[in-house]
Coordinates of C-alpha atoms in Angstrom, one line a residue:
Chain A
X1 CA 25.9 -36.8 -45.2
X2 CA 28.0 -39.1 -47.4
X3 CA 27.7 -39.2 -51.1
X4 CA 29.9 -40.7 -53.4
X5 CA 30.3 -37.6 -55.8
X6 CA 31.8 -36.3 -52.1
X7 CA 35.5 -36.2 -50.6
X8 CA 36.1 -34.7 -47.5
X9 CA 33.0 -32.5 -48.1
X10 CA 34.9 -31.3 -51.4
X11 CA 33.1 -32.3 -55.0
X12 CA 35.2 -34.8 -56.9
X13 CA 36.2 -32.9 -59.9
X14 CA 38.2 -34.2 -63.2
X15 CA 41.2 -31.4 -64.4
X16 CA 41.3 -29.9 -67.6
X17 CA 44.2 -28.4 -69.6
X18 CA 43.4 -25.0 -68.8
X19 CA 43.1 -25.4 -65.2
X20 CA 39.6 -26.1 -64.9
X21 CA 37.6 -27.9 -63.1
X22 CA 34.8 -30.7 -64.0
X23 CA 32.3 -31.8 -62.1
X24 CA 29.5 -34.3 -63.2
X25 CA 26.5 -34.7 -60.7
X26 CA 25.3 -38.3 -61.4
X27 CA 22.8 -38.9 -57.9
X28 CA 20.2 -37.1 -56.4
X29 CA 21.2 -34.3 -53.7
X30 CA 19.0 -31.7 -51.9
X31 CA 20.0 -28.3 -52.6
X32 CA 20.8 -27.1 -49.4
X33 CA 23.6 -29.5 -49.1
X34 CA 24.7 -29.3 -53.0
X35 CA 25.4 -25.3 -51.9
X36 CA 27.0 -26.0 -48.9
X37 CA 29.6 -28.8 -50.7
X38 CA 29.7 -26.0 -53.8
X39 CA 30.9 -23.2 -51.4
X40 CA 33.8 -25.7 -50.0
X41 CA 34.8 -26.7 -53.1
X42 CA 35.4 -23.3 -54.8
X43 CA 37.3 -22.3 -51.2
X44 CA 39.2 -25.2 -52.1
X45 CA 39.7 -24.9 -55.8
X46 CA 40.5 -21.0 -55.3
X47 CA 43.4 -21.7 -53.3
X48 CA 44.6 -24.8 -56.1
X49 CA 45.0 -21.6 -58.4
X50 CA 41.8 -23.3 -60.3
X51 CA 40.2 -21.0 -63.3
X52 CA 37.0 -22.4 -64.9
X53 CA 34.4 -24.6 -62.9
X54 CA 32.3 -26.5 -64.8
X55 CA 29.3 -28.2 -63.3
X56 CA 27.4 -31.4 -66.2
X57 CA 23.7 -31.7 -64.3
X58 CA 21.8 -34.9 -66.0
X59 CA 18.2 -33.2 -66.7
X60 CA 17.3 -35.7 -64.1
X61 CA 18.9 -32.7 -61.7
X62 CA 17.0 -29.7 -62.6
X63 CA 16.4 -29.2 -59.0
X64 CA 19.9 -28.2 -58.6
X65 CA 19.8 -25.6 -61.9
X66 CA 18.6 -22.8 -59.4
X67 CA 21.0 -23.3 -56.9
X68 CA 23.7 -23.1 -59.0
X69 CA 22.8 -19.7 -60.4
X70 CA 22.2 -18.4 -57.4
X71 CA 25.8 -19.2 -56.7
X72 CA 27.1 -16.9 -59.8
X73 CA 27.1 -19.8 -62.4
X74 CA 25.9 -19.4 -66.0
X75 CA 24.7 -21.7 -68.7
X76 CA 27.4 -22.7 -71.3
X77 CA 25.4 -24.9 -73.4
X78 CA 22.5 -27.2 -73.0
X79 CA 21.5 -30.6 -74.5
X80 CA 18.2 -32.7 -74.4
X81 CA 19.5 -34.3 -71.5
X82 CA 21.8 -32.5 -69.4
X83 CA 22.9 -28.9 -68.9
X84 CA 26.6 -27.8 -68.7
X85 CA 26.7 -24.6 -65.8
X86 CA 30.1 -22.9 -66.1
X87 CA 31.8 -20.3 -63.0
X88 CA 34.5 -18.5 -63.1
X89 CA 37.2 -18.3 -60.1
X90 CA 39.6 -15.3 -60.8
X91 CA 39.0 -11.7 -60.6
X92 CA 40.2 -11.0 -64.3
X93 CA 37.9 -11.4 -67.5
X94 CA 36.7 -14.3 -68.2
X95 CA 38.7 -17.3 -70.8
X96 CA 35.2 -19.6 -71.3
X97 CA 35.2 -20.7 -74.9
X98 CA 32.4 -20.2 -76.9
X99 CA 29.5 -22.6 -77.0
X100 CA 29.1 -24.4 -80.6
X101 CA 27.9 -21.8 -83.0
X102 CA 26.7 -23.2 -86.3
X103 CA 24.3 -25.8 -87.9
X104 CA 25.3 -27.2 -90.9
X105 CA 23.6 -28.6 -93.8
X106 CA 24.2 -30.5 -97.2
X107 CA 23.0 -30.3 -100.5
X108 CA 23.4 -33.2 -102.9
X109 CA 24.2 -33.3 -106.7
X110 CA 23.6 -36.9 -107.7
X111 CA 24.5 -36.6 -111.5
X112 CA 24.1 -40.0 -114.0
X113 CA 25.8 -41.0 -116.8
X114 CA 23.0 -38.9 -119.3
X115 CA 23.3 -35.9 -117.8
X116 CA 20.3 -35.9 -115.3
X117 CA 20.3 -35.0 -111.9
X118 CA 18.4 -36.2 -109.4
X119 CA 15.8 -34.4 -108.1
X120 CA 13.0 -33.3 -105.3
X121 CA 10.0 -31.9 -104.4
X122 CA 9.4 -31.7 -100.9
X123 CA 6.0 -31.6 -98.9
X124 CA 7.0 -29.0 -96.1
X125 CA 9.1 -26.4 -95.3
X126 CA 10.0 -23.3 -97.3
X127 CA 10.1 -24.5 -101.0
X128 CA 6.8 -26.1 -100.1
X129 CA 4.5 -24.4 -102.8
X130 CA 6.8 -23.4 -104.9
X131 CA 6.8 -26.7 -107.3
X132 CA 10.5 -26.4 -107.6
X133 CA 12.7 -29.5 -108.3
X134 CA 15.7 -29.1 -106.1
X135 CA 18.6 -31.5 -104.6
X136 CA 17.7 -33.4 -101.9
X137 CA 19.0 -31.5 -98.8
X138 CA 19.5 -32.1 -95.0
X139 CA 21.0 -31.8 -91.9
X140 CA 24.7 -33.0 -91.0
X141 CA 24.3 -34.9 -87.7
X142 CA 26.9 -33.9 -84.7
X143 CA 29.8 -36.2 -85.2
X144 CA 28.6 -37.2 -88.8
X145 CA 31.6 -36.5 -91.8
X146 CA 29.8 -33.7 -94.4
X147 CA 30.2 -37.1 -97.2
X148 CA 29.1 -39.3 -95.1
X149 CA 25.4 -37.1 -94.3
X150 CA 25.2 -36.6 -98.1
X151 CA 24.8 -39.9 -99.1
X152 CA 22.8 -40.6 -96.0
X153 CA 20.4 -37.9 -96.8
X154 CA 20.1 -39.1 -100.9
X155 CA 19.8 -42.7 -100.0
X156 CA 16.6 -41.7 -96.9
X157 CA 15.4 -39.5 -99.6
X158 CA 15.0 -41.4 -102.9
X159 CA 16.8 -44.3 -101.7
X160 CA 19.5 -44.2 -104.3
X161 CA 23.1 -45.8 -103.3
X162 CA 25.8 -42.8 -104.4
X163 CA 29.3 -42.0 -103.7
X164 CA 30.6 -38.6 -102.5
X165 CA 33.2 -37.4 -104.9
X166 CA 33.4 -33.6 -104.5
X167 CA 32.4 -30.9 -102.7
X168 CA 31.4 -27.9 -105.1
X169 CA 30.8 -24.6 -103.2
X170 CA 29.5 -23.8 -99.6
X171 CA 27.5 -20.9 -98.4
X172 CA 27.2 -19.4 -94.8
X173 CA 24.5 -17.7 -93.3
X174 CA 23.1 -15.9 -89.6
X175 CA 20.5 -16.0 -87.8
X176 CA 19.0 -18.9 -89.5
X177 CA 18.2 -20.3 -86.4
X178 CA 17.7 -19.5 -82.9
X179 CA 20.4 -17.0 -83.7
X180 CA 22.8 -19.5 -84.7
X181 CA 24.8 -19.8 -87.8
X182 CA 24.9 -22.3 -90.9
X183 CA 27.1 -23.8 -93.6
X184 CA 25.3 -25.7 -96.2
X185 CA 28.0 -27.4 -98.5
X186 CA 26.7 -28.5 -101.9
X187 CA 28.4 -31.8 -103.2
X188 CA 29.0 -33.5 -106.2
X189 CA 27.9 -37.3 -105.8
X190 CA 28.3 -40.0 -107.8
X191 CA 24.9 -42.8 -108.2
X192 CA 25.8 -46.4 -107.7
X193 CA 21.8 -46.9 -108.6
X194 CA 18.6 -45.9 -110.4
X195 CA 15.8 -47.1 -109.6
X196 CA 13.8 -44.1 -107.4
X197 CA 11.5 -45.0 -104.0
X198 CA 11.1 -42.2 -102.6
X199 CA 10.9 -41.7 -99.1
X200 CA 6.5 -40.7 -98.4
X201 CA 6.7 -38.5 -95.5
X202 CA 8.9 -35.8 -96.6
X203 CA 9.2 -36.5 -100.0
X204 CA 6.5 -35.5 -102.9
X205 CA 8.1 -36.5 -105.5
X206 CA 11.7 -37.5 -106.9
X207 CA 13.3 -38.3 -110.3
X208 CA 16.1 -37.7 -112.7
X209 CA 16.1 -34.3 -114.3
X210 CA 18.0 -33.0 -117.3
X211 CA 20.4 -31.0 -116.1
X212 CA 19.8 -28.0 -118.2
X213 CA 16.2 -28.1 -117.1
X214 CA 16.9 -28.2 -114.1
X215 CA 18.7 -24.8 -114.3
X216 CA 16.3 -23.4 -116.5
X217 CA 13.5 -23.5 -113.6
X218 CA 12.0 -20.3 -112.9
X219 CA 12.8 -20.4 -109.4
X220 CA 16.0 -21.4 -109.8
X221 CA 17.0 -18.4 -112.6
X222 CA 15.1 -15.6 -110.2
X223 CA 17.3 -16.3 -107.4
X224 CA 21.1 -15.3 -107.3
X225 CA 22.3 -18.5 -105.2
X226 CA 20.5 -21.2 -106.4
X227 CA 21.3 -19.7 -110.3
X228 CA 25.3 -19.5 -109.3
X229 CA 25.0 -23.3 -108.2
X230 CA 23.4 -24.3 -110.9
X231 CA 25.8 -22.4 -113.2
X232 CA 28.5 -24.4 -110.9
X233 CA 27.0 -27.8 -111.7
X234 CA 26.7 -27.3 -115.6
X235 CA 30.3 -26.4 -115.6
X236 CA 30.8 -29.6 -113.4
X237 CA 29.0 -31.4 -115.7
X238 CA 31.1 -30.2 -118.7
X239 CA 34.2 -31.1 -117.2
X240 CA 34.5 -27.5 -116.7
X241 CA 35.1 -27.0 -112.7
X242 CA 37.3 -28.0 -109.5
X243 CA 36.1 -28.5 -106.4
X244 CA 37.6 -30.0 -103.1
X245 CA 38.3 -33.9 -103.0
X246 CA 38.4 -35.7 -99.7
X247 CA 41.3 -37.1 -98.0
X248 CA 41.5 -38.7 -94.6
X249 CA 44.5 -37.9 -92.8
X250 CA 46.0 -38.7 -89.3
X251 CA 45.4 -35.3 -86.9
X252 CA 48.6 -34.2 -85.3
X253 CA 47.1 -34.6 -81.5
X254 CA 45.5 -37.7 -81.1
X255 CA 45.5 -41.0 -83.4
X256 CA 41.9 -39.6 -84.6
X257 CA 41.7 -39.5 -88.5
X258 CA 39.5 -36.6 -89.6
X259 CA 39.0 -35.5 -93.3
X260 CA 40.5 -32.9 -95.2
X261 CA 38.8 -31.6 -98.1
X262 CA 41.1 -29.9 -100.8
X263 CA 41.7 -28.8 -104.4
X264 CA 43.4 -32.3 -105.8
Chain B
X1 CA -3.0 -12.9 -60.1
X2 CA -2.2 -10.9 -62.8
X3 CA -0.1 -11.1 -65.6
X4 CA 1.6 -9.3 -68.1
X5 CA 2.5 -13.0 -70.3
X6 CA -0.9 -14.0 -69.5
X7 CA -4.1 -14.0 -71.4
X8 CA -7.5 -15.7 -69.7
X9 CA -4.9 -18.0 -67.9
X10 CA -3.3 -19.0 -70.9
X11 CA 0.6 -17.8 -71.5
X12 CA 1.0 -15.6 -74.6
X13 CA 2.7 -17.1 -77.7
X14 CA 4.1 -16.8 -80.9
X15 CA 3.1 -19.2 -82.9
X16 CA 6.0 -20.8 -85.9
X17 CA 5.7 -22.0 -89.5
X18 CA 5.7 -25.6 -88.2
X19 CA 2.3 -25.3 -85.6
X20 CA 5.0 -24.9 -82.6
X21 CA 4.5 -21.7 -80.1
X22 CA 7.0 -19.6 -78.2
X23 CA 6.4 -18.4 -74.8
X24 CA 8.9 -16.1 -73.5
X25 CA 9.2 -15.5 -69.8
X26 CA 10.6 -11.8 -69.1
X27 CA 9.2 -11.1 -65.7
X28 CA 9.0 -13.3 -62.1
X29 CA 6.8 -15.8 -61.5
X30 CA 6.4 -17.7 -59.0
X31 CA 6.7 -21.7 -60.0
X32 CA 3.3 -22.8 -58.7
X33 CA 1.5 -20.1 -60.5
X34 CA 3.9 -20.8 -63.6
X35 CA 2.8 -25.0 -63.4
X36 CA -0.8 -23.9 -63.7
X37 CA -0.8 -21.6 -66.2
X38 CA 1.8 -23.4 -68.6
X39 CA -0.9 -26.8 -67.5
X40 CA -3.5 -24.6 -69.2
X41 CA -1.9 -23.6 -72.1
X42 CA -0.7 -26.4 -73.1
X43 CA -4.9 -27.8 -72.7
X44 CA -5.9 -25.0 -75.3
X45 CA -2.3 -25.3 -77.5
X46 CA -3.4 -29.2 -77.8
X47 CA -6.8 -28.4 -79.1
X48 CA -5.4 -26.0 -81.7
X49 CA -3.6 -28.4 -83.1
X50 CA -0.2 -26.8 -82.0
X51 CA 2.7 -29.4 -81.5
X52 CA 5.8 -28.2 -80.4
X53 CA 6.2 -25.2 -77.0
X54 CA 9.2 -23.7 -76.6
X55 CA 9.8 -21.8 -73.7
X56 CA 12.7 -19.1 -73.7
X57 CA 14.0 -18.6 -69.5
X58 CA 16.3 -15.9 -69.3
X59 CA 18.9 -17.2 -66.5
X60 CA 16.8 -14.9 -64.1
X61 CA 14.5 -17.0 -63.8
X62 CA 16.2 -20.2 -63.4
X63 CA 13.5 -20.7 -60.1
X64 CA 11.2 -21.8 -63.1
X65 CA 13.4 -24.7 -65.0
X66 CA 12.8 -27.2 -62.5
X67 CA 8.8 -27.2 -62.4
X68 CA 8.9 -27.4 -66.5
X69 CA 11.3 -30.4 -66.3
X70 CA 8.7 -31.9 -64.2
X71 CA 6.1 -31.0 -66.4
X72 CA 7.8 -33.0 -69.2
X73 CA 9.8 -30.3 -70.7
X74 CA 13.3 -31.1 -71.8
X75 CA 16.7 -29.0 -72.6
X76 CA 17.0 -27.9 -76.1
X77 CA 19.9 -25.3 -75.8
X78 CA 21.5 -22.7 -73.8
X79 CA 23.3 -19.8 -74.0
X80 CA 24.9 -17.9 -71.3
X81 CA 21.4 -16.0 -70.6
X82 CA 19.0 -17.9 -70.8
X83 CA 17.6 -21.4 -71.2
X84 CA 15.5 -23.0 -74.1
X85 CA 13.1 -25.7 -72.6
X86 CA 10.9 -27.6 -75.5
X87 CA 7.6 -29.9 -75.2
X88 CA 6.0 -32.1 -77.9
X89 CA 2.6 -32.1 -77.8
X90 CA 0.9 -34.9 -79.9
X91 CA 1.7 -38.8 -80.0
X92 CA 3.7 -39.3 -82.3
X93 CA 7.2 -39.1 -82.3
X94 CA 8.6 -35.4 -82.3
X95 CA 10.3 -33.6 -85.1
X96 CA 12.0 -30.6 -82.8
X97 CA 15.2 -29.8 -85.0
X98 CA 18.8 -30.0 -83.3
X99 CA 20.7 -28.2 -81.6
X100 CA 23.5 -26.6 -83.0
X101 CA 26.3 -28.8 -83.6
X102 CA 30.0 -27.5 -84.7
X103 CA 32.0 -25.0 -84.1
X104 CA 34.0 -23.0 -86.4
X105 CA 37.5 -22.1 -86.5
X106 CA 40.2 -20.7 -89.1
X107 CA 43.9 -20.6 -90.0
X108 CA 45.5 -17.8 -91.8
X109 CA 48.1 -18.1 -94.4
X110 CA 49.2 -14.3 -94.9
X111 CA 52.0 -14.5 -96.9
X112 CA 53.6 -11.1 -98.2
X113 CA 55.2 -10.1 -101.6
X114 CA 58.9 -12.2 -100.2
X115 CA 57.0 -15.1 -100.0
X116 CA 56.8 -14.9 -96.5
X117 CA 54.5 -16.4 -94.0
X118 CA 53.2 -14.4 -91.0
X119 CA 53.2 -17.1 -88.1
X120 CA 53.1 -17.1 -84.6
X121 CA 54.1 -19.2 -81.4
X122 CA 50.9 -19.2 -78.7
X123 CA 51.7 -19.1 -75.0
X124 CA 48.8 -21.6 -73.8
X125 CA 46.7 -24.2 -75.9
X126 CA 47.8 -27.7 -77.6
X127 CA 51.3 -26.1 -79.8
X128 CA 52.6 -25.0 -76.0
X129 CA 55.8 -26.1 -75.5
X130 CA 55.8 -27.7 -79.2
X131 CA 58.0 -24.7 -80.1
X132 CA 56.6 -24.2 -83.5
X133 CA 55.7 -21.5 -85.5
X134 CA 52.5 -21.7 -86.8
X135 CA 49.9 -19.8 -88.7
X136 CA 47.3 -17.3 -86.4
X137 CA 44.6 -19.7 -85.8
X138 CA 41.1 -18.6 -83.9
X139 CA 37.3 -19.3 -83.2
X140 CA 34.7 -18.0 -86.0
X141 CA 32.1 -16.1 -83.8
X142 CA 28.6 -16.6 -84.2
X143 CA 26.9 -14.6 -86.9
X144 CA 30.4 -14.0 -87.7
X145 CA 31.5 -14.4 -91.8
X146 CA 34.6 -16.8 -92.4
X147 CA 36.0 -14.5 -94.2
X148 CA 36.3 -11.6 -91.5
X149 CA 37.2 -14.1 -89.1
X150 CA 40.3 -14.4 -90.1
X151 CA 40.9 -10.7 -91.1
X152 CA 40.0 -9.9 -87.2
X153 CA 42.2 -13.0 -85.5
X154 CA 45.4 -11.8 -87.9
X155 CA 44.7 -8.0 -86.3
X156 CA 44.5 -9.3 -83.0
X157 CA 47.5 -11.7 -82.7
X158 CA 50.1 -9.6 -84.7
X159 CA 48.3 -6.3 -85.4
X160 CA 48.6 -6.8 -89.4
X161 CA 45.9 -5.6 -91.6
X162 CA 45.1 -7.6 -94.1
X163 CA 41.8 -9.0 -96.7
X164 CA 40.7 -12.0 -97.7
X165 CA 41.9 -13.8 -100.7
X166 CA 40.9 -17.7 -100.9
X167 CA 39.7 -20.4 -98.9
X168 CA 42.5 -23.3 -99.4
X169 CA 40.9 -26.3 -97.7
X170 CA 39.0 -27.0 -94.4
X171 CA 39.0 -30.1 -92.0
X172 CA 36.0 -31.7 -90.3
X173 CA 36.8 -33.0 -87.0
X174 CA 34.3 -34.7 -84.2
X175 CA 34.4 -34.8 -80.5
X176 CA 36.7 -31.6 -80.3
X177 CA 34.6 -29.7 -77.7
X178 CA 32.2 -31.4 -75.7
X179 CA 31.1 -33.5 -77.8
X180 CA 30.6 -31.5 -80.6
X181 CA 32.1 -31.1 -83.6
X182 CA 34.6 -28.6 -85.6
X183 CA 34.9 -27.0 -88.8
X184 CA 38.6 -25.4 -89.6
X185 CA 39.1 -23.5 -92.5
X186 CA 42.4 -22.6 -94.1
X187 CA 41.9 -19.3 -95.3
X188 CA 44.6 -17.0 -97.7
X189 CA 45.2 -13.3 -96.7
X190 CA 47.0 -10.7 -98.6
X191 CA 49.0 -8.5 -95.7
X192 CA 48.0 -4.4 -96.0
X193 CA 50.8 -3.9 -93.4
X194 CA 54.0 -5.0 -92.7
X195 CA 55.2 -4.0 -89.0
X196 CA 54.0 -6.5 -86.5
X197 CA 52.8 -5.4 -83.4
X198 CA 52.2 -9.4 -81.3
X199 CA 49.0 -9.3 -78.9
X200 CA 50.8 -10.2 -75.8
X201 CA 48.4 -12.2 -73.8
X202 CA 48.4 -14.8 -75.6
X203 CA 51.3 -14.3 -78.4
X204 CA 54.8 -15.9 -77.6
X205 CA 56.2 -14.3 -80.6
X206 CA 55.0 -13.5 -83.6
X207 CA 57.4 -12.9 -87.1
X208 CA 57.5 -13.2 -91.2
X209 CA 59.5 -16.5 -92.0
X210 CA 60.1 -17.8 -95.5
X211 CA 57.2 -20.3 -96.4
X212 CA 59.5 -22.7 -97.1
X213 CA 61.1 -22.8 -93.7
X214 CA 58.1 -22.9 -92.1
X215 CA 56.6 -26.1 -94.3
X216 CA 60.5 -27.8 -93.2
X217 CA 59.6 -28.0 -89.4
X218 CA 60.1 -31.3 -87.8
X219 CA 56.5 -30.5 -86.1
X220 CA 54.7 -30.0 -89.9
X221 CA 56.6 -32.6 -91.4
X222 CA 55.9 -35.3 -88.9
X223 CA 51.9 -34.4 -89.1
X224 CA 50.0 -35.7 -91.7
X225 CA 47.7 -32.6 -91.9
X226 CA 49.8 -30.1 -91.2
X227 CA 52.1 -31.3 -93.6
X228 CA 49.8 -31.8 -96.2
X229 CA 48.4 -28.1 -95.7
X230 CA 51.8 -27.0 -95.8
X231 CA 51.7 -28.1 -99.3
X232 CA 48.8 -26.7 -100.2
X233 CA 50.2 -23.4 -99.2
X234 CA 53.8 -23.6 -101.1
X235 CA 51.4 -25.0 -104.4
X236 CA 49.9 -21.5 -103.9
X237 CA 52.9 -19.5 -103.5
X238 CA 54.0 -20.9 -107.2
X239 CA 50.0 -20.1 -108.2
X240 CA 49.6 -23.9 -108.4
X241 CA 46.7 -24.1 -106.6
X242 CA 43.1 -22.9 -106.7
X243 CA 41.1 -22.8 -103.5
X244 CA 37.2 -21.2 -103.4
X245 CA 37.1 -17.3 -103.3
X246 CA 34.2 -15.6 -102.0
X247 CA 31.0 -14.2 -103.8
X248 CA 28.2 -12.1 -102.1
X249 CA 24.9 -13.1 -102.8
X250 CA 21.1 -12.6 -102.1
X251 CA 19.7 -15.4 -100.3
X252 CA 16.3 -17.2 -101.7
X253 CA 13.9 -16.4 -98.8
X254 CA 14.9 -13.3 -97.6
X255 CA 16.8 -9.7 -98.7
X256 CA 19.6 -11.2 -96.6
X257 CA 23.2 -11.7 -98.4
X258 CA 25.6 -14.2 -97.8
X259 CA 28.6 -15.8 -99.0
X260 CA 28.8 -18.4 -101.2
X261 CA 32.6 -19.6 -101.3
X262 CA 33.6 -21.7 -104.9
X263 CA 36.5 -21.8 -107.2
X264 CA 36.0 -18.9 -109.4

């Protein structure tokens, strides 16, 4: 049976650095004959000395999933559409690195030239009820820059234009979700506007907020993280605290510039 | 047929703060009798109201994933155990949060009452063959603190003991790992012990060398980053430089603690 994914009955399979093996399924195959071609290629891979044999099947696929298990694969990670199988070759312990382990989250001081920050009340989720004013908060997008989400996230929000300018204080957390971890970093941004339209569907309400009441909520005192950030952002406000500035800087494997974030 | 998940017909579910349910799967089913009951569920689930199903499939049952793909399920994530299928029941567009998207790794700058570094030369990886000494680097676990992260990778590579001081700076990288992206913290450690004892699996050599020595490599100097860390780290040797120390702290929603990282 010829298929294009096939050579000499032997899947076609890109190297890795760590003498792996990847092999991406992108047609239709019976299983039968996807077990058959797996069995020749691991013969064939064993004897190459290959370690790690990964296995990217398009959701479109999922009639191979079983297959593969049944031939001593696992699941290394999963996205909406495809799932990444993983086997092992040798006989010592395994050397699979660890699938991504954390979500991670911003929070967004947007403080004017008066002294007010801007604030929101949102209509779900947990401070729903609570009638607390708090930063407008949100997820950092795989791929997205922690600066460049916080913005984002202020603008979708209230639809004020600001600029990052420092990153204050970060907390982690387990088991927030699914087991996973989290980092939420809370930054200082500067607004570029001020007229508020809030976003409807998440947002109940938003506006600028003096400071000091803003740390003076109830909510905010009775709680020993959201009081030591607020405490953080009055002594930002008075001048009074250093967090880490941004830099952009060429990494030393690829020509890829990433950010550093750093005490200036 | 009987059932221990089912209920009338219907799977049994836990139900989430955002009208989702969760059906876990922990015995064998056979797929035709899994298609009708999840068809049924999924009938009552949409007259409650409910919107998003999650299924959790332990890798066991991996004879199941293929008749909820057809049934409109998609991936959400995976772990080496199991599979986390999700469905959106109502019309409009879904809301199902993502997956988790970076992974977390640390440096560690021990340096000991000399003003020495501890560094280290790997046997595998991207420094192979770069022949440069370099700080003990490693993954952050999941569920694991930041902090003891780099405590456990300093133990492991060289067998020094050592605590946590301050969090220097951290870079933000994207498409490191499958996509995904990466969060690297550079993280200070005062040393508890002096005699290195080099893991040998993966440790070249491992040895105290005078910070300054190590910042004048050709390989640090030539990188932007690592050059500019490098910095950071002889700024902190002459207590120029404050990065964020760590704080425990109780957590708003629950009798959890984290750590909330600032410059103190």
């Amino acid at each position: 049976m010829a298929n294009l994914l096939e050579i000499n009955g032997v899947f076609e399979a890109d190297e890795d650095a760590y003498d792996g093996v990847k092999v991406q399924i992108n047609e239709p195959m019976d299983s039968n004959h996807f077990v058959t071609m797996l069995r020749a290629s691991i013969s064939q891979w064993r004897i190459q000395g290959k370690r790690g044999v990964w296995i990217k099947l398009p959701i479109d696929h999922a009639n191979l999933v079983n297959a593969a298990v049944k031939e001593g694969f696992w699941y290394h990670h999963a996205e909406p559409t495809y799932l990444m199988l993983v086997y092992w070759i040798p006989e010592i312990p395994h050397t699979i690195p660890a699938n991504a382990s954390h979500r991670v989250g911003i929070g967004a001081l947007v403080m004017n030239d008066n002294g007010e920050v801007l604030v929101v009340q949102e209509k779900n989720g947990a401070f729903k009820g609570t009638g607390v004013w708090k930063m407008p908060t949100g997820v950092v997008d795989e791929g997205e820059d922690i600066c460049v989400a916080a913005v984002r996230e202020v603008q979708e929000e209230t639809g004020i234009k600001a600029e990052f300018i420092e990153l204050l204080a970060f907390r982690q957390s387990h088991k927030s979700f699914f087991g996973k971890s989290d980092l939420f970093f809370v930054c200082m941004l500067n607004p570029l506007s001020y007229k508020i339209q809030k976003q409807d569907s998440e947002i109940k309400g938003a506006q600028w907020m003096d400071m000091e009441e803003y740390a003076a909520q109830p909510f905010v005192k009775k709680h020993e993280m959201f009081n030591k950030i607020a405490e953080i952002c009055l002594a930002k406000k008075k001048n009074k605290y250093n967090g880490f500035s941004k830099e952009l800087m060429t990494s030393a494997f690829s020509a890829k510039k990433n950010y550093l974030y750093f005490n200036h």
